[in-house]
Structures are given as C-alpha cells and as structure tokens.
Amino acid sequence: MLWIRNGIVVDPKNKINAEKMDIFIKNGKIVEENEVKKEECKVIDASGKLVVAGGVDMHAHIAGSKINTGRTMRPEEMRVVRNIAGKFRATVGRVLLTAPAIGYEYAKMGYTTSFEAAQPPIGALHTHEELDAIPMIDKAALPVFGNWHLVFKCIEEKNMEKLKALVAWAIERSKGFGVKVVNPGGVEAWMYGGNVKSLDDQVPGFNVTPREIITWLIKANEELGLPHSVHLHCNNLGVPGNYQTTIESIKLAKGFSNAKRQVLHVTHVQFNAYAGSSWRDAGSGAAEIAKVVNSMDNVTIDMGQPIFGHATAMTGDAPFQFSLHKLIGARWSNKDTEVETGAGIVPIGYLPNNPVHALQWAIGLELGLLVDSNKVALTTDYPNGGPFTEYPYVMAMLMSKKMREGELSKVNAYVQKATGLASIDVEKTLYEVIHMTRSLPAKILGLENKGHLGIGADADIAIYNLNPLETDTSKEFEKVYKMFKSAEYTIKGGEIIVKGGELVKEVYGRTFWVDATKKADIQAVMPDIREYFNYYSVQLGNYGVEERWIKKPARIEVV
Amino acid sequence: MEDVICTFCGSVCDDGEFDTEKKKVKKFCRLGSSKFAEKQRIKAPMIDGKEVSYETAIEKAAEILANAKKPLLYGWASTANEAIRVGVLLAEKLGGVYDQCASVCHAPGTLAVIEEGLPGATLGSIKNRADVVIFWGANPAEAHPRHGLRYSISAKGLLVKDRKQRKVVVVDVRPTKTAKMADMFVQIKPGYDYAIISALRAIISGNAEVVPSEVGGVAKEKLIELAEIMKKAKYGAILYGLGVTQSRGRDRNVENAIKLIQLLNRTTRWVIWPMRGHYNVVGAGEVPAWEVGYQYAIDFSRGYPRFSPAEFSAVEVLKRKDCDAALIVASDPVAHFPKIAVKHLKQIPVIQIDPYPNMTTLLAKVVIPSAVYGIEAEGTAYRMDCIPLRVKKIIETSYWTDEKILEEILKRVEKLKG
Amino acid sequence: MAVVIKPKKFFEVCVEAELTPELALRSVDEVKKFKVYYGNKVVELGELFEVAKQGDEKKLILDGDFSRVKWIGARMVDGEIVVKGSVGANCGAFMRGGKITIEGNADDWLGIEMAGGEIIVKGNAGNLVGCAYYGDAVGMTAGKIVIEGNAGNYVGEKMNGGEIVIKGNAGDFIGTEMRAGVIEIHGSCGFVGGDMRGGEIRIKGSFELLPTFKKTEKGWVGDVNVKGEGVIKTF
C-alpha cells in the first residue's frame, strides 16, 4: 500500500488540472482513501511536485526482428554504455537500445507502457520473446495486415465475415493487440520492385486497391469492436507531395463512428506530411492535414517527431526503405515475409543544417502544435525519428515558443520558407502535454486503466520535481525539459521502480493481447487459411503463439 | 503426434510425424531421423569422470566459473532460446566471454551485415516467388536435405508453381550433389568468390569491357550468361554457404555479394540469405543481440558487453590463451576447432553441458547431461531465416533441460559473486 | 620523465591497459595506481607491473613481453611509447599524435582509425592494420604506420588518409574500400583495392588484381564498381 501525499495532480482524463491531492494505491491499483489503512502505507511526500499517470507510448519499435537486425547491423550504436552490470543489467545503446535498456530508459523518464507498432504475424513469437525481455513496462504488439494475401483475398471476394474472422484469428494467433496497416498494397508491389502511388492503384496481381484495403479493414475492426482502431502507416511515406495521399486516407474514416474512440489512427504523420514535388522544393503539408484532422471527430494521429542526431529507419514499408537506401547510400536490410508482409532497415541521422532534415523536424512540431491536443499523441516513431528518451524535448518545445525560437535559429533557414513553424504562436499547456503523452494515447489504444489516476486505474504513476503552480512552462523550458527527462519517482503497478531518476527495483510488466475470436465465425475463414498454408513454410499447427509461452500475458476479451 | 519439429539442421522442418510407441519419426530426412532415433547419451553428471548428482556437478561448475578471471561460454547453436538467454545472463554476471558456433561458420555473414545490411527474405517468400535460385558455396542436397523440396529447388509455391518455373544455379568449387540438380553449374577456382562477384557487378552495371576473359577459372562468356540470368529474374535469391564464409575473403565475399544484390534491386528483385547450419544457431545470435546488443564474440570483462570477433571469438580467445575456464553448451569444439585452440582447452577447467558424449566430453572436468530440445523438452528455436518455431516435448525424460541447469548455475554464481 | 614498465609475471589472461605517455608525467606511485583490467578484475598497474623512472621525456618504455596487453597507446595524442617486445591487440587505436615503436610483433587491429602520429613495428603485424572499427565508416585518416616485417590480411580497409608502409609481405584484401592515403608494400600480397574509391596502393612484389580495374598510364585505376579513382601500381 502506497500513499502519495500532497502532490499537485494533473489528470486530464478526470479533468483534474493542477490540484493538490492525495493518491492511494493498493494491489497495484489506485483506490479510494477508505480502502487503505494509512498506518500501513508507505508514504511518498509529493509536496510541490507534479503527479501524473505513467507515460504511454502508443507507437514505437521496441521488439522483434526489425530492431534486432538493426542492433546486429549497427555495433557502433551499441558502443554507448548506459549501465554497468550490478544490481541491474548491463545496458548499452545510443538510440537503438538493448531490451533491458528500453525498459530502464522508459522507466527513468516516467513512462510505464509502450506498444510495438509492427509485428509480422509469422514472426510473432520473436516479438513476444523480446517484449518479455523488456523489464519495467507494460507492452503489446500490433500485427500487420495491409499486404497479406489472405486479406486481399477476403476483400476481393467482398466477404466481410471472412475478413473479420481472419483478423480475429490472426490477432489471437499472434497474441497481438490490433490492426496495423503499413503502406497497404505497396509492400506486395515491392515484391516485384514496385510500389503503389495512389489510393486507387491496383495492387499488382490482385483485384484490390489501397482504398479498399483501408476501408475494409476499418469496417472489420469496427464490427469486431476491437479496443484500438485501425492503425495506419499511409502510402507514399517519405515522398514529397504525400500530404495529399495522407488527407485522402484520413477521409476514409468518414462514414464510420465509434462512441469511445477514433475509427482510424494515422501514425507518424510527419513522414507523410510533405508538400512539393521533389526534395528540392519540398514544403510542409502539416497545416492542411491539421485542418482536416481537426474537422473530423473520428481520426487521431501521432507526430513521428524527428530528433536531431542518430536514428535508424525501420518499417514494414519495404519499398520506402529501399528508396531511402538509394537516396543516401547507407546500409540496407530487407525482409520479405512469406505472403504476409515485408520490412526494411536503413541507418539515418538528422542534421540541423540539412534542409530536408530541418524541414522534417519543423513539420513534426507543426503537427503537434496545430492539431487539437485531443487528437495528436506525442511520438518519435522510435527509432525512425530518433530516441524516445527525447520525448521531454518535444514536450518542452510544444509548451514554449521561446524555446522554439532558440532552436529555429540553429537549423537550416529553409525551414522559415518551407514551413509555418516560426509564425505559430500556440503554446500547449502542461495539461495538454500530459494528455498527449498519457490519457490520449491510452484512449486511442482503448486502454481504460492506463493514462489516468482515477479510481480503478493501474497504479502506473510518475512524479516529477516540477511544481505546475509555480512553473511558467513557456519561459522555464530548460527546467521543464530536465525534470521530464528524469522522474523523481516512477511507480509501476504500485511498486516504486525509480527514485530520484535512478532505478531502484526491477519488475516485469504485462503483455496485453486482444481476443476477439468470439466476435467472428472463425470457421468461415479456416478453409481459406488451410489452403493458403500450402504456401507457407510452416505448418498451420505450428503457427502462432500460445498464451503460456508469454511471461505475463494479459488477455483482453472483446465481447 | 503431428507437426513435430526437427531440431537438427537450420531448415527446422516442422511437418514430422512421431510414433510415440515405436519412437520413430516419419517424413524427416536421414539427418533428422537419426536425431530422433535412440542414441548413446551421457548417463549422469560427472566430475573428473566420476558420476555425481546434478546438484554436486552444478555446484562445482559454479565454483569454477565464479573463480575464473575470464571464463569462455561457448556453443549454444543446438539448444533453445530459453537456455541461451540464461547463458547470456550468466556470461554477463561472470564478466566472461559469450561466443557461439557461428563464429566458426556463418559469423562472417554477420560482419557483412554490419557493412552493408541484409537484403533478405523468409524461406516462404523464396518458395512462393523465386524464379531463380543460386546456391553459392552451399550444398543443401547433403547439408540440408529437405531444403530443396520444402523451400527452394522443387518447392511448390503460390506464384512459382514448380521446378519447371524455377531456374536453379550452383556456384561451387566442385561439382556437388546439389550441382547435379541445377540448370547451370559454375565451377570456380577456390578463393575467387570475391573476384567473380566483382566481375558480375561490373557486367551488370555496364562495365563488362574491363572484365578480363577469365576470372577465377570462369570464362567471361559464362559470367555474362549468369549476369543475364540474374538481370532477367523476376525474383531471385542467392543462398550462400560455408564455401563463401569460410574460404578466402570470408566476410568480404558476403559483403560483395550483398552489394551485387543492392545493384540488382535497382532493376528487379533479389534477396540473399545464409544457409545456416545448426537448428538454432540463429537464436544463438538473436538472443544475445536483444539482451546485450551483439550476436557473438561478446566480452563482459568490464561489466558491459563489447564486441570484437578478432579478439573475443572462441578460437581467438583460445589461441591467445585469453580464458582460464570454459563452459561448453551443446557443442563439440574439440572436434571442430583448430589444434592450437584445443591445446588451450586442455589446459583449463572445462564444463560441458550436452545430451550426447563427444570429443569435448573426454577432456571436460565437469560433465552435465541434458534433455534434448524438440524431443524431451520444449523451447523456442529460430529457423535459418529467423522464423521462430516452438519445438516440442514428445517424450518424457529425467534429464534436466539446459535452461534449468544454467539457471541453477547462475543462482549459485550469484551467491558466490555476492 | 620517462616511465619504464615491466611485466612482473606471465599473465593468465590478457590484460587491458590503455597506457599512454601521459603516465610519464605522473609519479611512480601514481603510475602504480593506474587502473588496468586483468580479466574481469580491475587492478592497479603496480600489481602486475614493475614501474621505474628514467630520463625526463614524455615517454613510456614498455620493457618485456606485452603481447598479452591490449589497447596500449590507445587515444594517445603526443609523446612516445617504446615497446621492447611484442604488443597485444588494438595498439595505437584511435591515436592522434606521438610515436609508438614496437621492437617485436604487433597483434591485430594496430592503429585502428588512427588520425595522426607514427607507429613503427620492427617485427610483423597482424590483421586489420589501420582499419575502421566495427560499424564505423572510415578507417585511418592521417599519420604513418611502418611495418618492417610482414602484415596480415585486411590492411588499410576504408582508409581515408595517411600512409602505411610494409617492408615485407602483406596478406589478402589490402585497401578494400579505401578512399584516400597511401599503402606501400615492398613484398607481395593477395587481392588489392576491392571497391577502392581513391588513394594509392604501391606494390613491389606480386599481387592479385581484381577484374574491375582499368589499365592506364598511371597504373591500374578503379574500382569501376564504385566509379573509383584509386590507383594501384608497382614500383
């Protein structure tokens, strides 16, 4: 039992804005005052300190074959030593971190949940092994659907019952959480060196288009009633002029509604928000995208903010990765995965004086500033945009125009011409930024007990040495940055895991997975699956992940 | 029992049928079947050849390891990820060196990945899509007997339906059994893989005029013919073997081949992948990669992992007499390492964990027998293309698993090290 | 003042000691307290080595067999190191200035990514002389390495400046992906200049040319696969 006394609480979900309150914890949950025996409580004096829910990262690449190939490819990344073996594991990594380092660094920053954003279904067991190796945080993974031959087949046949059954079956088999779609149709086209360029391009060899893939999957997702919506990495990622494809894709959500959440989440939008026709005349499409997102009540996005310095591009968008390799001449890994999906990896770096990189940096911030705080979550698309450990930088930048002015003066002047960042006066409030990093991502993911401090919530809490009543976030950005980098306390499931920015206890969180098999007639698609498995390289009986193989599984049943 | 998974070679065939009464497996090749047949086992834990209990042997092993200045922990390619993970934690705790069998097989491929990346595909992709498959310094007909049937040569794919729709090329220094199954065989002079790949790159990129009339024992016309096949492929795959990684040039050969693949992808689709040997040699690299950042040749003596195959791979460590104890898991270095390396193994205390007796058993001070994954124990293994499979327990045993033995050693080491 | 360091015994496992001439500026007692790695133990230098002062230069005299001591002279910027015997791996790694003389042999990774200074090996050197370390883009960029005896494989990989002179033979794959600088081999070697972009490789003895170099007046120019302008010539 834990009693957090006199903290200044910011809890946007429960409309609490900087109120002095006590919080009580029992059995890993936040409880009413009368449910604890105060004399038995360990007391944390949080006087003058900010108390918020643990951070929720809704989109990062933290586990599975992609990040592990990245590590293998980049020993120079692993030479940065973070922790010497002792009470805690040895950890290394500059931006690409080892699994223990991922858990530790999130915890030190006050984050307690992170989602792996792309899991090839056939590789799910690998993803889960790595998730199991990440200490401190709760986690989950999103299997990918947008280029799977079986998905194409269901859509070609216009058979929604089959598609729903396939989605429910695949999420159950991969112990995944929701429906990720990466460059729908484009990755299949890449298998013969191509890509798709518009929502209405036909996928080579199939009578389907990206538009159909997205809308059919939204429909299936909504009819199944999954906690999270379709999670879309748009077509044309990284291509100047792509903001129009992004807007068209966002508009596909029209006609769907869900009382609890969005029906479409569009991810790392920065990479899909470029105007212009080439990198020579590229500009920002952020304002137009923001206008569309703000005008709709069923779409959310996340930023995909680049951080200057090292990064590694790794996505299921294999054709994009090859284009990037050709563009910059860097090392390139690729993985074509059965008839399911693909992926690629390329090391990159963002340099302030490079006009393209500065543009990307500015666009990310524009999105964060111009989109309604209830519709944009904070991400770096780790490690594509850079390290998640720099979220505090992004938080501080969103809250301070003065900080942005200082940073703008250090980057390539092309940004002034190609984006509107300099003229944006918006300064997000602390309340809004806490929402964008806690309650909003939890809501987008459909995690009812995460991202807030209400009764019944998971006792995942961060305490920062920052008094919101006495801090001017606009002026004191350096302090804000420093404080969010290093939590005074991080509490995970009711246990203190970080104190004074240092690890004090190693714990292992849960792995959430969604079981929607009762919401669909799985048998409707089994004959097709059986037939397709003639073309797999593993037996149907050996495909997938059993719950007992996972360290701490947490099944969420959709009924 | 159906869908039994073979824990012999890197093909990790998962379509076996096991007759529990007759203790016989169907569908597997002779290599796989022999693994599932009853074999001579190490009967009991031993210290200096005398039988002892598991607890006593483990106590002794922990004591040797905890007292060592730099213990070498080697092997890992024929055990499950769960055991490998504990092995990595143990190496970290001990401040020792973790190395795995790849360092004498396919690790040069990993060095090439560091240089150029790995443009690859799963075996299922190759089976369904590849209209051209090149085996380079690889002889699956003998080393991976069912590879051709299941994934490559004659596999029936969704888009490439059968053998007739697929062109198979073998590049090797001698006419292997696989070469006899190929549509084209290119015999090269040993040690000239790099030069030949350079020549192919030049031909494909329009610089054929610089290439001399013969390279590495191959006529220029033949190289041009091969280059044409490569360019015309809709989806091609180079599957390379130890002939490339363990001959002159090693990782430079693979690096050059990857550059060839990069070039080909500008006009068509090509992938490249190593034909990995042991059933879980991939796991022996993937597990340490996520736990500590590197695949092999990892030194923990400073309390954090460092990677340097030229210093920390098992053969280099032994050659330089840079370890004072060794834990060998699921491997037989005495049979496979160069003499100079084995010489040092004879001079230090060796602990062996293995289901089967081998040459290393003969010099080991402590021998701890273990259960066989895929037969007597369940666990995760990665097929050569990194596809994870959960190998099964199909019969009961009283042997402890590698994972349990290592966990017990780790517990005692933690106590001794404080 | 010069410091003389002498091994007290045969080391059971290799020692890692980043000894640089900076140590010569310290007192004998301070030098004895310098931390070195003996396997997984951190020990004081004085436990493993005898230390004495001699003369007054910024100089280390390593008197004896240092073939089991790694990282000698790593990151040094000036001064001098003389090794009276052989030296272990990674000697002179990332060095920026000063001079290292090795009277015996050098192990692998001599002068990794060296950016200045001079290394002289009287005996033989191992593999990977003057190369880029794992995952790094560029090898040696400046300075000079002279090997009086033979060198191993992979000399000067990704070299981008400086000079490597080998008086004896060199192994295989010399100057792969070289961008600038000079490699001079008085004896013979195997393949040279794979994917060479620039720089010069001079060879007195025999060598093997890759099929991707053009014969010109300057010598062999290539590698055509990377549109390279590297030059390979005999002398």
PDB file of C-alpha atoms in Angstrom, chain A residues 147-228:
ATOM      1  CA  ASN A 147      -0.227  -6.606 -47.543  1.00  0.00           C
ATOM      2  CA  TRP A 148      -1.345 -10.074 -46.565  1.00  0.00           C
ATOM      3  CA  HIS A 149      -2.562 -12.193 -49.473  1.00  0.00           C
ATOM      4  CA  LEU A 150      -5.305 -13.641 -47.281  1.00  0.00           C
ATOM      5  CA  VAL A 151      -6.569 -10.142 -46.515  1.00  0.00           C
ATOM      6  CA  PHE A 152      -6.543  -9.318 -50.231  1.00  0.00           C
ATOM      7  CA  LYS A 153      -8.475 -12.495 -50.940  1.00  0.00           C
ATOM      8  CA  CYS A 154     -11.242 -11.683 -48.436  1.00  0.00           C
ATOM      9  CA  ILE A 155     -11.547  -8.178 -49.897  1.00  0.00           C
ATOM     10  CA  GLU A 156     -11.502  -9.419 -53.496  1.00  0.00           C
ATOM     11  CA  GLU A 157     -14.347 -11.755 -52.567  1.00  0.00           C
ATOM     12  CA  LYS A 158     -16.087  -8.857 -50.780  1.00  0.00           C
ATOM     13  CA  ASN A 159     -16.606 -11.182 -47.863  1.00  0.00           C
ATOM     14  CA  MET A 160     -16.665  -9.200 -44.606  1.00  0.00           C
ATOM     15  CA  GLU A 161     -17.446 -12.234 -42.464  1.00  0.00           C
ATOM     16  CA  LYS A 162     -14.272 -13.903 -43.684  1.00  0.00           C
ATOM     17  CA  LEU A 163     -12.202 -10.767 -43.219  1.00  0.00           C
ATOM     18  CA  LYS A 164     -13.436 -10.334 -39.650  1.00  0.00           C
ATOM     19  CA  ALA A 165     -12.715 -13.975 -38.934  1.00  0.00           C
ATOM     20  CA  LEU A 166      -9.217 -13.651 -40.378  1.00  0.00           C
ATOM     21  CA  VAL A 167      -8.461 -10.528 -38.351  1.00  0.00           C
ATOM     22  CA  ALA A 168      -9.739 -12.064 -35.102  1.00  0.00           C
ATOM     23  CA  TRP A 169      -7.891 -15.325 -35.813  1.00  0.00           C
ATOM     24  CA  ALA A 170      -4.611 -13.602 -36.678  1.00  0.00           C
ATOM     25  CA  ILE A 171      -4.679 -11.304 -33.648  1.00  0.00           C
ATOM     26  CA  GLU A 172      -5.348 -14.293 -31.422  1.00  0.00           C
ATOM     27  CA  ARG A 173      -2.619 -16.395 -33.085  1.00  0.00           C
ATOM     28  CA  SER A 174      -0.041 -13.639 -32.884  1.00  0.00           C
ATOM     29  CA  LYS A 175      -1.172 -12.587 -29.376  1.00  0.00           C
ATOM     30  CA  GLY A 176      -1.421  -9.140 -30.847  1.00  0.00           C
ATOM     31  CA  PHE A 177      -3.439  -6.118 -29.882  1.00  0.00           C
ATOM     32  CA  GLY A 178      -4.928  -4.562 -33.001  1.00  0.00           C
ATOM     33  CA  VAL A 179      -4.795  -3.965 -36.705  1.00  0.00           C
ATOM     34  CA  LYS A 180      -1.699  -2.284 -38.116  1.00  0.00           C
ATOM     35  CA  VAL A 181      -1.651  -1.384 -41.783  1.00  0.00           C
ATOM     36  CA  VAL A 182       1.632  -0.404 -43.447  1.00  0.00           C
ATOM     37  CA  ASN A 183       1.672   1.048 -46.949  1.00  0.00           C
ATOM     38  CA  PRO A 184      -1.352  -1.046 -47.956  1.00  0.00           C
ATOM     39  CA  GLY A 185      -0.687  -2.834 -51.230  1.00  0.00           C
ATOM     40  CA  GLY A 186       2.678  -1.136 -51.671  1.00  0.00           C
ATOM     41  CA  VAL A 187       4.720  -3.807 -49.942  1.00  0.00           C
ATOM     42  CA  GLU A 188       3.176  -6.537 -52.126  1.00  0.00           C
ATOM     43  CA  ALA A 189       4.013  -4.433 -55.182  1.00  0.00           C
ATOM     44  CA  TRP A 190       7.593  -4.203 -53.881  1.00  0.00           C
ATOM     45  CA  MET A 191       7.935  -7.968 -54.150  1.00  0.00           C
ATOM     46  CA  TYR A 192       8.495  -7.279 -57.846  1.00  0.00           C
ATOM     47  CA  GLY A 193      10.273  -3.972 -57.360  1.00  0.00           C
ATOM     48  CA  GLY A 194       7.255  -1.663 -57.469  1.00  0.00           C
ATOM     49  CA  ASN A 195       5.080   0.346 -55.106  1.00  0.00           C
ATOM     50  CA  VAL A 196       1.602   1.854 -55.206  1.00  0.00           C
ATOM     51  CA  LYS A 197       1.310   5.581 -55.697  1.00  0.00           C
ATOM     52  CA  SER A 198      -2.324   6.388 -55.071  1.00  0.00           C
ATOM     53  CA  LEU A 199      -5.230   5.018 -53.094  1.00  0.00           C
ATOM     54  CA  ASP A 200      -6.758   3.771 -56.312  1.00  0.00           C
ATOM     55  CA  ASP A 201      -3.765   1.951 -57.784  1.00  0.00           C
ATOM     56  CA  GLN A 202      -4.485  -1.701 -58.230  1.00  0.00           C
ATOM     57  CA  VAL A 203      -2.218  -3.934 -56.160  1.00  0.00           C
ATOM     58  CA  PRO A 204      -0.235  -5.990 -58.725  1.00  0.00           C
ATOM     59  CA  GLY A 205      -1.725  -9.440 -59.083  1.00  0.00           C
ATOM     60  CA  PHE A 206      -4.824  -8.645 -57.020  1.00  0.00           C
ATOM     61  CA  ASN A 207      -8.118  -7.013 -57.705  1.00  0.00           C
ATOM     62  CA  VAL A 208      -7.860  -4.664 -54.723  1.00  0.00           C
ATOM     63  CA  THR A 209      -6.723  -1.087 -54.109  1.00  0.00           C
ATOM     64  CA  PRO A 210      -5.200   0.611 -51.050  1.00  0.00           C
ATOM     65  CA  ARG A 211      -8.509   2.473 -50.596  1.00  0.00           C
ATOM     66  CA  GLU A 212     -10.365  -0.843 -50.350  1.00  0.00           C
ATOM     67  CA  ILE A 213      -7.790  -2.385 -48.050  1.00  0.00           C
ATOM     68  CA  ILE A 214      -8.053   0.515 -45.589  1.00  0.00           C
ATOM     69  CA  THR A 215     -11.834   0.828 -45.633  1.00  0.00           C
ATOM     70  CA  TRP A 216     -12.457  -2.900 -45.418  1.00  0.00           C
ATOM     71  CA  LEU A 217     -10.089  -3.230 -42.510  1.00  0.00           C
ATOM     72  CA  ILE A 218     -11.695  -0.261 -40.711  1.00  0.00           C
ATOM     73  CA  LYS A 219     -15.069  -1.906 -41.197  1.00  0.00           C
ATOM     74  CA  ALA A 220     -13.821  -5.270 -39.939  1.00  0.00           C
ATOM     75  CA  ASN A 221     -12.090  -3.614 -36.980  1.00  0.00           C
ATOM     76  CA  GLU A 222     -15.244  -1.710 -36.012  1.00  0.00           C
ATOM     77  CA  GLU A 223     -17.573  -4.680 -36.442  1.00  0.00           C
ATOM     78  CA  LEU A 224     -15.287  -6.743 -34.253  1.00  0.00           C
ATOM     79  CA  GLY A 225     -15.286  -3.899 -31.732  1.00  0.00           C
ATOM     80  CA  LEU A 226     -11.546  -4.062 -31.023  1.00  0.00           C
ATOM     81  CA  PRO A 227     -10.227  -1.769 -28.278  1.00  0.00           C
ATOM     82  CA  HIS A 228      -7.959   0.064 -30.738  1.00  0.00           C
TER      83      HIS A 228
END
